[in-house]
Amino acid sequence: MDPNERIVSVWPLAGFEKTLHYRLPQSMADSVWPGSLVRIPIGRRFAQGVVFELDSQSDLPLNRLKLVSHVVYPFPLLTGDLLRLADWLRCYYGASTESVLETMIPSVARQGKSSKKEKYAKVAKQLDGDELAKLESRAPKQHALYQFIAQQFLPQKKATLLSRIGATSSAYKALLTKGFIEEESRISKRVAYADELAEAEFVEEKRIVLNEEQRQAVESISNSMSKQAFAAHLVQGVTGSGKTEVYLAAMEKALKEGRSVLFLVPEVALTPQTVGRIRSRLSQYKDVSTVVVHSGLSEGERLDAWISLAKGEAQVVVGARSAVFAPARSLGLIIVDEEHEPAYKQDETPRYHGRDVAIYRAFLEGVVCVLGSATPSIESYRNVTRGKYIQNLLTKRVDDRALPVFHIVDMRAEVMRTRKPVQLSAPLVEKLQDRFDAGEQSILFINRRGYSSSMLCQECGHVEECNHCSVPMTYHRSDETLKCHLCGHEVAAPLRCPECQSPKIRWKGMGTQRIEDAVKRVLPRARIQRIDSDTMSRKHLFREILGDFRLGKIDVLVGTQMIAKGLDFPNVTLVGMVDADLSLHIADFRANERTFQLLVQVSGRAGRGDLAGEVIVQTFTPHADPIQFARKEDVGHFLEVELESRKTRNYPPFRHLIRQIFRGPNEDKVSFFAEQFAKRASSALGETVELRGPAPCAIEKMKDHYRFQIWYFSGMVSQTVAMLKKIESEIGWPKDVIQVLDVDPMTLS
Ligand code: ADP
Ligand code: ZN
Ligand code: ZN
């Protein structure tokens, strides 16, 4: 045995919750670091593992330890700080280390795949007319493929020829053997060119002189950056105040100092303009390489992105929440745009919040984290009031554009007047008409889908619910079906009420389809387009629609709140919020905050060009705080009032909420078990934690599972989580009861 052999501790990605020790052969000594991915023997099998410590101590004698079999990449995939971050995630969110590591390292990288070379085909022999004719008659498929390749300016990727052009691999092989085409292998430039998404929105660069408020914000952030220590900034700027310019200036500072930057957005597909602006600004830095990670990347592209960051070849990563784990080298800055967005919370294990992880990572790495929003979360605002974050206010719109004129339509009066349910109030119809006549564009927002377009019997009040989930089903007019958006269950829409047989079963509420129909009735000549999650799930369609809208091929866009963020269309002068109340009525302590954020974001879409904008909000509760504060875009006062109200009720952010869900197919069993757990927990946790429940969840049944919950209000998350984990491990757990911990939950359904 080699006396110079080192012992390393490795976290196996193989379903254990502990590190194992291995000997590291001398030959690998120079290529293994903490965070390296290695292959290790476990029993009779092999698995991947992440190296935690290099000079580890083991209780076992050396000769009982096995050898690391090989090093998957000659550079570490995670850094020491990322390993510490993994540990924090484990403790804070109560997730297993393995699930955390699997979240941090993309699955292709875990499998040890390497950047692969792609085969490209080009013509090797120019065929003359006779030869072509012969080929066409004997082998039409080969002929078609040959012609296609011959017409291309550049060599074509083999995979694309086969999948997109629909050529068969036998035709391809035949052409190769005949020497008509030839192949070359090269590493495809996936990272740089793959994201057409951002490419499509490549924004023309204009030189900008920062205004006074922007300059002060940049100076304040630069000061923090110069101190080379952790600091958090909250850039609170009204929509259109130029926050993105502030981020860009801070990024440039970091890059000039040779440090890398993480830029997080809630969802890449919804923020093409922000992504495009970053790319076009950074394109002037020849030695800076930017990767954009988004859900549309193929596995290979994702791998390339990760590897180029881990090797230090790329310095900027732009992406949604998982980009917070990017293995960027010599990190200098983290930016979290639209920090209030619930999309930053992952709704599966580990249920982390991208913004909170960003803050903790910045803390571990001793760098600056910049959060930005027009409507900051109450959590971040509280950190400002406690002096933990530095606030940078941008109060003015760039070029002093005026706030849009905000009209509130009292729908109670509308209903009284017309004596029937109203989708589009008279003022909204009138304004829509005006815009259409003036050749300007409008957007109509619907607050929420699903709940708002169910079927209701007007005789007995029966609402059609999903058999497997206790939620109303959504009516889809195009194919006369009811669909459940939780489980996908689908039935034909009934013609008579299943309860009382009355034919008066109608669809109520205001799905996007229904609003689209209503607009069609009042503006028969207008070009109307709908965007909802059905459209969204087809990425190309979504981009096409936005493109058409920008080009003025659409007059009225009808959509859910998902299109409320980040989009900037200069010709939109009217924004209508069709139903401002729905989110107010959900039993969630964030209902006010959500409604306010939505209204402000929505009104920010009106009048961003040279034309003044108008906003119409239809509501049954015109005097509610969120609506009144949104009307004046008075973010400061809203935050104050809402923070005070949370304080009075001792809700987050004054204490953390940990939500524990129990679910299973047998209702009595789940309920009984939740009771047992609650009893144990309440005696173990004592006075410091307030426990509420167990009680049925708002959605009592989902996918045939009954759901119960316990709420824990706690000041010290990690301790409470540790205690709950301890109880979990001690209690005899029935097979068919599943438990989920959600720390700082963003949804309470
Ligand atoms: P926000 O992110 O706060 O909504 P943006 O950064 O998107 O605002 O800025 C809105 C628009 O104003 C953008 O088109 C941007 O290029 C422009 N802009 C920002 N700052 C300035 C400035 N100082 N002078 C001129 N135009 C600016
Ligand atoms: Zn009925
Ligand atoms: Zn269902």
mmCIF file of C-alpha atoms and ligand atoms in Angstrom, residues 456-463 496-505, ligand 2:
data_model
loop_
_atom_site.group_PDB
_atom_site.id
_atom_site.type_symbol
_atom_site.label_atom_id
_atom_site.label_comp_id
_atom_site.label_asym_id
_atom_site.label_seq_id
_atom_site.Cartn_x
_atom_site.Cartn_y
_atom_site.Cartn_z
ATOM 1 C CA LEU A 456 -72.028 26.009 -11.696
ATOM 2 C CA CYS A 457 -75.654 24.895 -11.534
ATOM 3 C CA GLN A 458 -77.846 27.916 -11.269
ATOM 4 C CA GLU A 459 -80.675 25.911 -9.710
ATOM 5 C CA CYS A 460 -78.942 24.064 -6.876
ATOM 6 C CA GLY A 461 -75.501 25.669 -6.753
ATOM 7 C CA HIS A 462 -73.672 22.449 -7.572
ATOM 8 C CA VAL A 463 -70.100 22.963 -8.816
ATOM 9 C CA ARG A 496 -77.612 18.728 -17.153
ATOM 10 C CA CYS A 497 -76.665 19.187 -13.522
ATOM 11 C CA PRO A 498 -75.557 15.799 -12.135
ATOM 12 C CA GLU A 499 -77.205 16.733 -8.795
ATOM 13 C CA CYS A 500 -80.649 18.067 -9.749
ATOM 14 C CA GLN A 501 -80.855 17.323 -13.464
ATOM 15 C CA SER A 502 -81.501 20.972 -14.238
ATOM 16 C CA PRO A 503 -80.271 22.069 -17.660
ATOM 17 C CA LYS A 504 -79.222 25.359 -16.109
ATOM 18 C CA ILE A 505 -75.669 24.262 -15.506
HETATM 19 ZN ZN ZN B 2 -78.199 21.463 -9.916
#
